[in-house]
PDB file of C-alpha atoms in Angstrom:
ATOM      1  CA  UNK A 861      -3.017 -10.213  14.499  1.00 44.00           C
ATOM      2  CA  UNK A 862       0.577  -8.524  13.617  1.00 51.00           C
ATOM      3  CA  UNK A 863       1.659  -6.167  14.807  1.00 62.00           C
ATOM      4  CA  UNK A 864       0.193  -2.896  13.480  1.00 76.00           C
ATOM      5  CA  UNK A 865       2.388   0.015  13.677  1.00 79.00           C
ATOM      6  CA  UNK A 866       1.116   3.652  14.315  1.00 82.00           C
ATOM      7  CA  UNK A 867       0.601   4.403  10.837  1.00 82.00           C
ATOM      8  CA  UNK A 868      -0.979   1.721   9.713  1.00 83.00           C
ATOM      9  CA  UNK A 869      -3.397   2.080  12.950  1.00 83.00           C
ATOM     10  CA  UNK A 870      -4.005   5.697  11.927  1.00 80.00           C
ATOM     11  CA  UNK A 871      -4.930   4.877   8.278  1.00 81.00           C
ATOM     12  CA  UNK A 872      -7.210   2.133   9.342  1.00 81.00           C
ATOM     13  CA  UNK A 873      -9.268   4.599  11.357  1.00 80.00           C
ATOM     14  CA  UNK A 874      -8.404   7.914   9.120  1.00 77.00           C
ATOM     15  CA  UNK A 875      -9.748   6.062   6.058  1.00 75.00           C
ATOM     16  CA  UNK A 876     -13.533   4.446   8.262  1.00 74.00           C
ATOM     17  CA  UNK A 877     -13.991   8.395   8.110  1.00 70.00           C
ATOM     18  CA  UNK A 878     -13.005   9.423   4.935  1.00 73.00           C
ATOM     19  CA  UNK A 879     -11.464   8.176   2.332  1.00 83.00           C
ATOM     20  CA  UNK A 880      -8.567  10.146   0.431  1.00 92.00           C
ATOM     21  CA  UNK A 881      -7.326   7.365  -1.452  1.00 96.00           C
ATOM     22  CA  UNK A 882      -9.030   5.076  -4.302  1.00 96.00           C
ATOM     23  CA  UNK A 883      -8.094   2.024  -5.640  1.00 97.00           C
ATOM     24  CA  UNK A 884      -8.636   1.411  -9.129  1.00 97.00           C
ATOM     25  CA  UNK A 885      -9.104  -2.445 -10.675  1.00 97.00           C
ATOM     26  CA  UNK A 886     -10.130  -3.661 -13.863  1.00 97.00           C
ATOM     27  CA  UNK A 887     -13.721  -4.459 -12.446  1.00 96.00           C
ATOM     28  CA  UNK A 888     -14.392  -2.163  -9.329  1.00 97.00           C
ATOM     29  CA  UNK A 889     -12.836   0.935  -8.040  1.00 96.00           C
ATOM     30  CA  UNK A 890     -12.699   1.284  -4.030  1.00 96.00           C
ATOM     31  CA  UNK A 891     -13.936   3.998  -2.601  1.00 94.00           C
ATOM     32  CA  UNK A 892     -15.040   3.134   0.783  1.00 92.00           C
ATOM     33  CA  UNK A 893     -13.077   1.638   3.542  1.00 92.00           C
ATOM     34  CA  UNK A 894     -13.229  -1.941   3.984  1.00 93.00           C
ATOM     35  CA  UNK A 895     -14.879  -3.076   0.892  1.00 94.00           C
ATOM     36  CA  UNK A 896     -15.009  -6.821   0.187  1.00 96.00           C
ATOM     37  CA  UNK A 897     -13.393  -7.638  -2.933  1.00 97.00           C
ATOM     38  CA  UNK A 898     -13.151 -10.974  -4.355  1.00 96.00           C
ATOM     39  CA  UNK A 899      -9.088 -12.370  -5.232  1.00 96.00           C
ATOM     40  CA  UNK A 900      -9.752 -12.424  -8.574  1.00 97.00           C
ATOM     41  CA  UNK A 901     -11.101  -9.023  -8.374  1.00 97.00           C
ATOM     42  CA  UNK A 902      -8.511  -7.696  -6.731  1.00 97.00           C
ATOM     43  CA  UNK A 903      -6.033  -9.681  -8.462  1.00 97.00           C
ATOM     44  CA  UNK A 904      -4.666  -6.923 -11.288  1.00 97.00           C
ATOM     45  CA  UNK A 905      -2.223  -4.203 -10.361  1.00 96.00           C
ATOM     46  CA  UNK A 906      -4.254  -1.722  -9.122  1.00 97.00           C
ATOM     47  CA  UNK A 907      -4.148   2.050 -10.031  1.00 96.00           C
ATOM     48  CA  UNK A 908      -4.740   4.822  -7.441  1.00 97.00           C
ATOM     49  CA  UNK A 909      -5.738   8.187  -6.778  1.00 97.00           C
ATOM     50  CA  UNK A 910      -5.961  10.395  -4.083  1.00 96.00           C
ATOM     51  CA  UNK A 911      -7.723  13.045  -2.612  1.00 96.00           C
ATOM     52  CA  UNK A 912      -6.446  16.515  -3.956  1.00 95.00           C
ATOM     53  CA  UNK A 913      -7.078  17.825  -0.220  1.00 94.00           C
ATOM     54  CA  UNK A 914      -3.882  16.143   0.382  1.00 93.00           C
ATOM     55  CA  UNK A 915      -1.711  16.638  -2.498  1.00 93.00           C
ATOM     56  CA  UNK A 916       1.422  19.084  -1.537  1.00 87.00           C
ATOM     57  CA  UNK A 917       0.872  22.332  -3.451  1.00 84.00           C
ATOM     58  CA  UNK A 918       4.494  22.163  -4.688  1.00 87.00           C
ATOM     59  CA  UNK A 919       4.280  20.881  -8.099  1.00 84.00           C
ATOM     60  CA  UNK A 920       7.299  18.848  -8.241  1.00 90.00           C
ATOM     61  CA  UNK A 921       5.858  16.538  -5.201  1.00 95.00           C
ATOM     62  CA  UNK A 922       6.335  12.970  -5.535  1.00 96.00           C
ATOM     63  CA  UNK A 923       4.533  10.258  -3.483  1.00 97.00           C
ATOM     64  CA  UNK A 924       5.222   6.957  -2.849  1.00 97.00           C
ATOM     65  CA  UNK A 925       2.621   4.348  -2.336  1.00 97.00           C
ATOM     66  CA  UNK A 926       2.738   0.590   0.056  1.00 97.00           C
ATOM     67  CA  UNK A 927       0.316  -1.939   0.326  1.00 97.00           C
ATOM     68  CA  UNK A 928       0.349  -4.744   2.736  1.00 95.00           C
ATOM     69  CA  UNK A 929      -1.288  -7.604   3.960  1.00 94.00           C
ATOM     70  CA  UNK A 930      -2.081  -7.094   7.992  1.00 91.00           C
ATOM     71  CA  UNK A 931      -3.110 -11.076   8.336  1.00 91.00           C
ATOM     72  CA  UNK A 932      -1.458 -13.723   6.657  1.00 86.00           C
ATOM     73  CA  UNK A 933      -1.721 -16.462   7.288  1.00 86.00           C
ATOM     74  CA  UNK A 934      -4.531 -16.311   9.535  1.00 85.00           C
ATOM     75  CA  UNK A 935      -5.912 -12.865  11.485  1.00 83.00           C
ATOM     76  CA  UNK A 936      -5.713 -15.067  14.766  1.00 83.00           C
ATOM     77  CA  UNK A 937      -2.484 -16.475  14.182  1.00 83.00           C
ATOM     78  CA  UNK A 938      -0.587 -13.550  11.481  1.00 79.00           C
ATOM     79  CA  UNK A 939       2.775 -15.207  12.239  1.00 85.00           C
ATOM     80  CA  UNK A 940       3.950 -14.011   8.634  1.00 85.00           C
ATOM     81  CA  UNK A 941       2.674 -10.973   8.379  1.00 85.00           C
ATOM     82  CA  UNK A 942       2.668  -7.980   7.809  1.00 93.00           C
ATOM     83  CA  UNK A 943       3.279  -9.026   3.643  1.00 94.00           C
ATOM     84  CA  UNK A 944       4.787  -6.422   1.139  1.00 96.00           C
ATOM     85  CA  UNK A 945       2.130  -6.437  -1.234  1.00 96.00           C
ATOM     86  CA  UNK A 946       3.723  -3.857  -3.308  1.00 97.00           C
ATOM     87  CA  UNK A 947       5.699  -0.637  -3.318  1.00 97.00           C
ATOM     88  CA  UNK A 948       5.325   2.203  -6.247  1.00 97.00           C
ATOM     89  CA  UNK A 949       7.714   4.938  -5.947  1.00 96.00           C
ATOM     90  CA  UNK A 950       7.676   8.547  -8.299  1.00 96.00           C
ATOM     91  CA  UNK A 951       4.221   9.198  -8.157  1.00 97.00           C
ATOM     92  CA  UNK A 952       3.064  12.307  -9.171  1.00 96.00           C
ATOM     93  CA  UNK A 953      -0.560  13.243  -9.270  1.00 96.00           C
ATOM     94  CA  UNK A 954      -2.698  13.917 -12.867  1.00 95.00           C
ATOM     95  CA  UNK A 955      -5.304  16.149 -13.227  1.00 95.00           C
ATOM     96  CA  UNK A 956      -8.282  16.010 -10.708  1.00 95.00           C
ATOM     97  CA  UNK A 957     -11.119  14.609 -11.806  1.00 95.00           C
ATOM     98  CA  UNK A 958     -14.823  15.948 -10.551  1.00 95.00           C
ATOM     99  CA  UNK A 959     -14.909  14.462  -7.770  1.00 94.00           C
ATOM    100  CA  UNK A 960     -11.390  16.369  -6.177  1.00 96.00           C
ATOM    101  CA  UNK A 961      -9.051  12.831  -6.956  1.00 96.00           C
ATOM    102  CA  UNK A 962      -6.171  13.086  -9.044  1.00 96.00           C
ATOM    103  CA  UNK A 963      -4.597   9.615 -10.157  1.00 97.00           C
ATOM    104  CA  UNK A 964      -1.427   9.210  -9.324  1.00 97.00           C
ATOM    105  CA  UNK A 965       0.817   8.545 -12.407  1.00 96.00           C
ATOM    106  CA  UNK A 966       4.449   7.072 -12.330  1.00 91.00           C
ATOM    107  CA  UNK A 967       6.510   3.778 -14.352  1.00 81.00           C
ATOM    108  CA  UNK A 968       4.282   1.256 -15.185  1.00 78.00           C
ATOM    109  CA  UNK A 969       6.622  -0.954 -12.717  1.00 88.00           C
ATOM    110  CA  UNK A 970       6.574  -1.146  -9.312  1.00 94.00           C
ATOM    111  CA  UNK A 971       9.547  -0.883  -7.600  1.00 95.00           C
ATOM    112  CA  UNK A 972       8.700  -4.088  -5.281  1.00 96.00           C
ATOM    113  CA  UNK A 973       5.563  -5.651  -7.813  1.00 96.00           C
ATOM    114  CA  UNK A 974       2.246  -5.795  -7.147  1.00 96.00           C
ATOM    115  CA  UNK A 975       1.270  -9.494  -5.748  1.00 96.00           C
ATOM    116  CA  UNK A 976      -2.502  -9.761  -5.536  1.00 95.00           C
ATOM    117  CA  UNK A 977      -4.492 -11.104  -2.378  1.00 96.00           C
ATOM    118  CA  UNK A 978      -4.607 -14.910  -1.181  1.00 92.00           C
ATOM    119  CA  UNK A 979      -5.621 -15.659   2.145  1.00 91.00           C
ATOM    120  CA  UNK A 980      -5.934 -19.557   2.430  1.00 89.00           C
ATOM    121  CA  UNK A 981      -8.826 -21.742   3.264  1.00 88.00           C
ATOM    122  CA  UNK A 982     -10.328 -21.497   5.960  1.00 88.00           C
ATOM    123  CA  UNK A 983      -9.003 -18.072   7.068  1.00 87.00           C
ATOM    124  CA  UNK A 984     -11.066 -14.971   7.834  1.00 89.00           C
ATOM    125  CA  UNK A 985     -10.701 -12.020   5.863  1.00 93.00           C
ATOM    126  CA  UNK A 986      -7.594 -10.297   5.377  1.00 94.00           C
ATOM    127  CA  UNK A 987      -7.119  -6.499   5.246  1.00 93.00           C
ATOM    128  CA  UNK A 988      -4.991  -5.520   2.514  1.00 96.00           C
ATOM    129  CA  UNK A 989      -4.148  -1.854   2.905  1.00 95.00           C
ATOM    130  CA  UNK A 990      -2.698   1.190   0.922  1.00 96.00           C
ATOM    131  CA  UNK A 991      -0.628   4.203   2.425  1.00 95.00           C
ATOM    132  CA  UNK A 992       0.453   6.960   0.506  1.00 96.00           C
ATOM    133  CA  UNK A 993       2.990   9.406   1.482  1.00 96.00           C
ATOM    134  CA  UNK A 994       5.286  12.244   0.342  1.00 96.00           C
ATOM    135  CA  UNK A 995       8.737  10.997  -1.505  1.00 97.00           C
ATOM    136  CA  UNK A 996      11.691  12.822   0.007  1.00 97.00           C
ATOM    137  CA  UNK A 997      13.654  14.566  -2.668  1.00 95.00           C
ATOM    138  CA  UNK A 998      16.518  12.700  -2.419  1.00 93.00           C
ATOM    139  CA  UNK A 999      15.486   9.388  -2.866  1.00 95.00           C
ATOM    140  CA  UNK A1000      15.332   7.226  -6.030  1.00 93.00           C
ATOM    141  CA  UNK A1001      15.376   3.642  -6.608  1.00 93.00           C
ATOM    142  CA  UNK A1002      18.917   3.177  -5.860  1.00 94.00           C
ATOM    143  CA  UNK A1003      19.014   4.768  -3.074  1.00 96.00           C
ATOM    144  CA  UNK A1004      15.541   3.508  -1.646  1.00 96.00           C
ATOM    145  CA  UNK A1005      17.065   0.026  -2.576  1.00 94.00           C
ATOM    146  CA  UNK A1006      20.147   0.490  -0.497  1.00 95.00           C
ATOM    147  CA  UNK A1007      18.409   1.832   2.145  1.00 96.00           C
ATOM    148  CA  UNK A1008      15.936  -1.201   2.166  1.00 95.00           C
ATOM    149  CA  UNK A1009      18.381  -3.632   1.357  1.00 93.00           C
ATOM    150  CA  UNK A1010      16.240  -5.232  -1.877  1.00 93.00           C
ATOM    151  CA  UNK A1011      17.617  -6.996  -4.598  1.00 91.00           C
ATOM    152  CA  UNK A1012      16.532  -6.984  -7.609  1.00 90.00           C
ATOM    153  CA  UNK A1013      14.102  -9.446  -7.781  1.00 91.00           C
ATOM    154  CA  UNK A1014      12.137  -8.885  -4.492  1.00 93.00           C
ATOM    155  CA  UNK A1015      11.133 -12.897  -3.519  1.00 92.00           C
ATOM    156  CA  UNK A1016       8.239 -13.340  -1.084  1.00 89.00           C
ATOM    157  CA  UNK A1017      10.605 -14.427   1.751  1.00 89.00           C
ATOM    158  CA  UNK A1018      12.281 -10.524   1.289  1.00 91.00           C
ATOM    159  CA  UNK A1019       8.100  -9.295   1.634  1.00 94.00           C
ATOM    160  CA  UNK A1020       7.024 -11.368   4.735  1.00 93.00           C
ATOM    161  CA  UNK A1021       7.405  -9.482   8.281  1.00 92.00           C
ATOM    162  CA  UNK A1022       7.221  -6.409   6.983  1.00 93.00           C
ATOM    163  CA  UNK A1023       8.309  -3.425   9.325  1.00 93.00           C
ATOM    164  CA  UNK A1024       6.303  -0.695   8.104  1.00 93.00           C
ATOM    165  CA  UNK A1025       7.902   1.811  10.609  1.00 93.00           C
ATOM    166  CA  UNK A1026      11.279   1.071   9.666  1.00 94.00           C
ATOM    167  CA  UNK A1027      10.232   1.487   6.436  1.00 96.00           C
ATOM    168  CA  UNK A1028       9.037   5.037   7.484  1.00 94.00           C
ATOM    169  CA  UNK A1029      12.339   5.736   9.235  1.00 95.00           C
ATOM    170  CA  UNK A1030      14.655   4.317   6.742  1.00 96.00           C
ATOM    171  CA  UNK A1031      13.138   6.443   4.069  1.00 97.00           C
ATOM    172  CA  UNK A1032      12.533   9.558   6.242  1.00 97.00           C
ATOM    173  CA  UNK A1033       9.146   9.820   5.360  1.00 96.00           C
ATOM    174  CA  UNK A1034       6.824  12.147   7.262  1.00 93.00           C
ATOM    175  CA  UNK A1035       2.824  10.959   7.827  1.00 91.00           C
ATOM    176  CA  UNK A1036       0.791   9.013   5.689  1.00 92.00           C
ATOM    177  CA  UNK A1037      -1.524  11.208   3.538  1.00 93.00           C
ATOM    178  CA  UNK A1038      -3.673   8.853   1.995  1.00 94.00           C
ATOM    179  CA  UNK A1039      -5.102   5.377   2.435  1.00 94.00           C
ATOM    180  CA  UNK A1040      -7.925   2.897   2.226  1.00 95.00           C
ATOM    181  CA  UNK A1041      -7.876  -0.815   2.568  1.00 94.00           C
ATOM    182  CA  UNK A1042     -10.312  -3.270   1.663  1.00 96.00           C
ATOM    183  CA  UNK A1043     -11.499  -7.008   2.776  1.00 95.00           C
ATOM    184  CA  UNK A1044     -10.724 -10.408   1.050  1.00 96.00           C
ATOM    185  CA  UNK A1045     -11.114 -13.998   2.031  1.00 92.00           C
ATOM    186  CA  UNK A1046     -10.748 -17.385   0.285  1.00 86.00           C
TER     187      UNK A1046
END
């Protein structure tokens, strides 16, 4: 398996206890950790939204959102991974819905685009997983570009081996406050 730094470790276990982020496709929202979802299922750009127990009270917060692939190619052998799977920056929460989740609303376009999932054949499944955290101030898509070194047109060479805690420290983000993750295999 790849490496798996500290906050991905702590959202894998934060979100088997409760889940403060949902993902929302066409077909099937998920709610609970580890779902199985099939590629075409989870194929669309998902939207999200997240617990309001861990929205910032100020109400000029924005988040940021990542999702990666832990596994490619294979969980025994993830030689490429982690894989960007997509990166949304100036998120800010709508209104909360009844059951305390507010979806988090920003540009259509993600910064780095959604790619959906697509382990090969024969591979086990692959965890594809979603971190939100809070968006310093500062930062905008210039700047997070600069500081990430992404061109444009982010090519899947620029998403394999991704470092998510240099991510974290390039950014100077603080600790994840949402995530979930989910299952899919070929």
């Amino acid at each position: 398996m790849a490496k798996e730094s500290p906050t991905v470790q702590k959202t894998l276990a934060d979100a088997k206890n409760a889940t403060t982020l949902r993902l929302h496709y066409p077909d099937v929202t998920v709610s609970a950790a580890g779902a199985n979802l099939t590629i075409p299922a989870a194929k669309p750009t998902p939207t999200l939204s997240i617990s309001a127990n861990v929205l910032k009270s100020a109400p000029d917060t924005k988040y940021i959102a990542v999702s990666i692939d832990l596994d490619a190619p294979f969980p025994s052998f993830s030689v490429l991974g982690p894989i960007l799977h997509g990166l949304h920056i100036d998120l800010v929460p709508g209104t909360v819905d009844g059951d305390g989740f507010a979806p988090l609303e920003g540009p259509t376009e993600w910064l780095v685009p959604y790619i959906g999932p697509g382990p090969p054949k024969p591979s086990a499944p692959h965890r594809y997983v979603f971190m939100v955290f809070e968006q310093p101030p500062a930062l905008d898509t210039a700047k997070i570009r600069s500081l990430l070194g992404l061109a444009p047109e982010v090519k899947l060479t620029s998403r394999m081996w991704w470092n998510e805690e240099s991510f974290e420290k390039k950014l100077g983000l603080g600790e994840v406050l949402a995530g979930n993750y989910y299952l899919t295999r070929a």
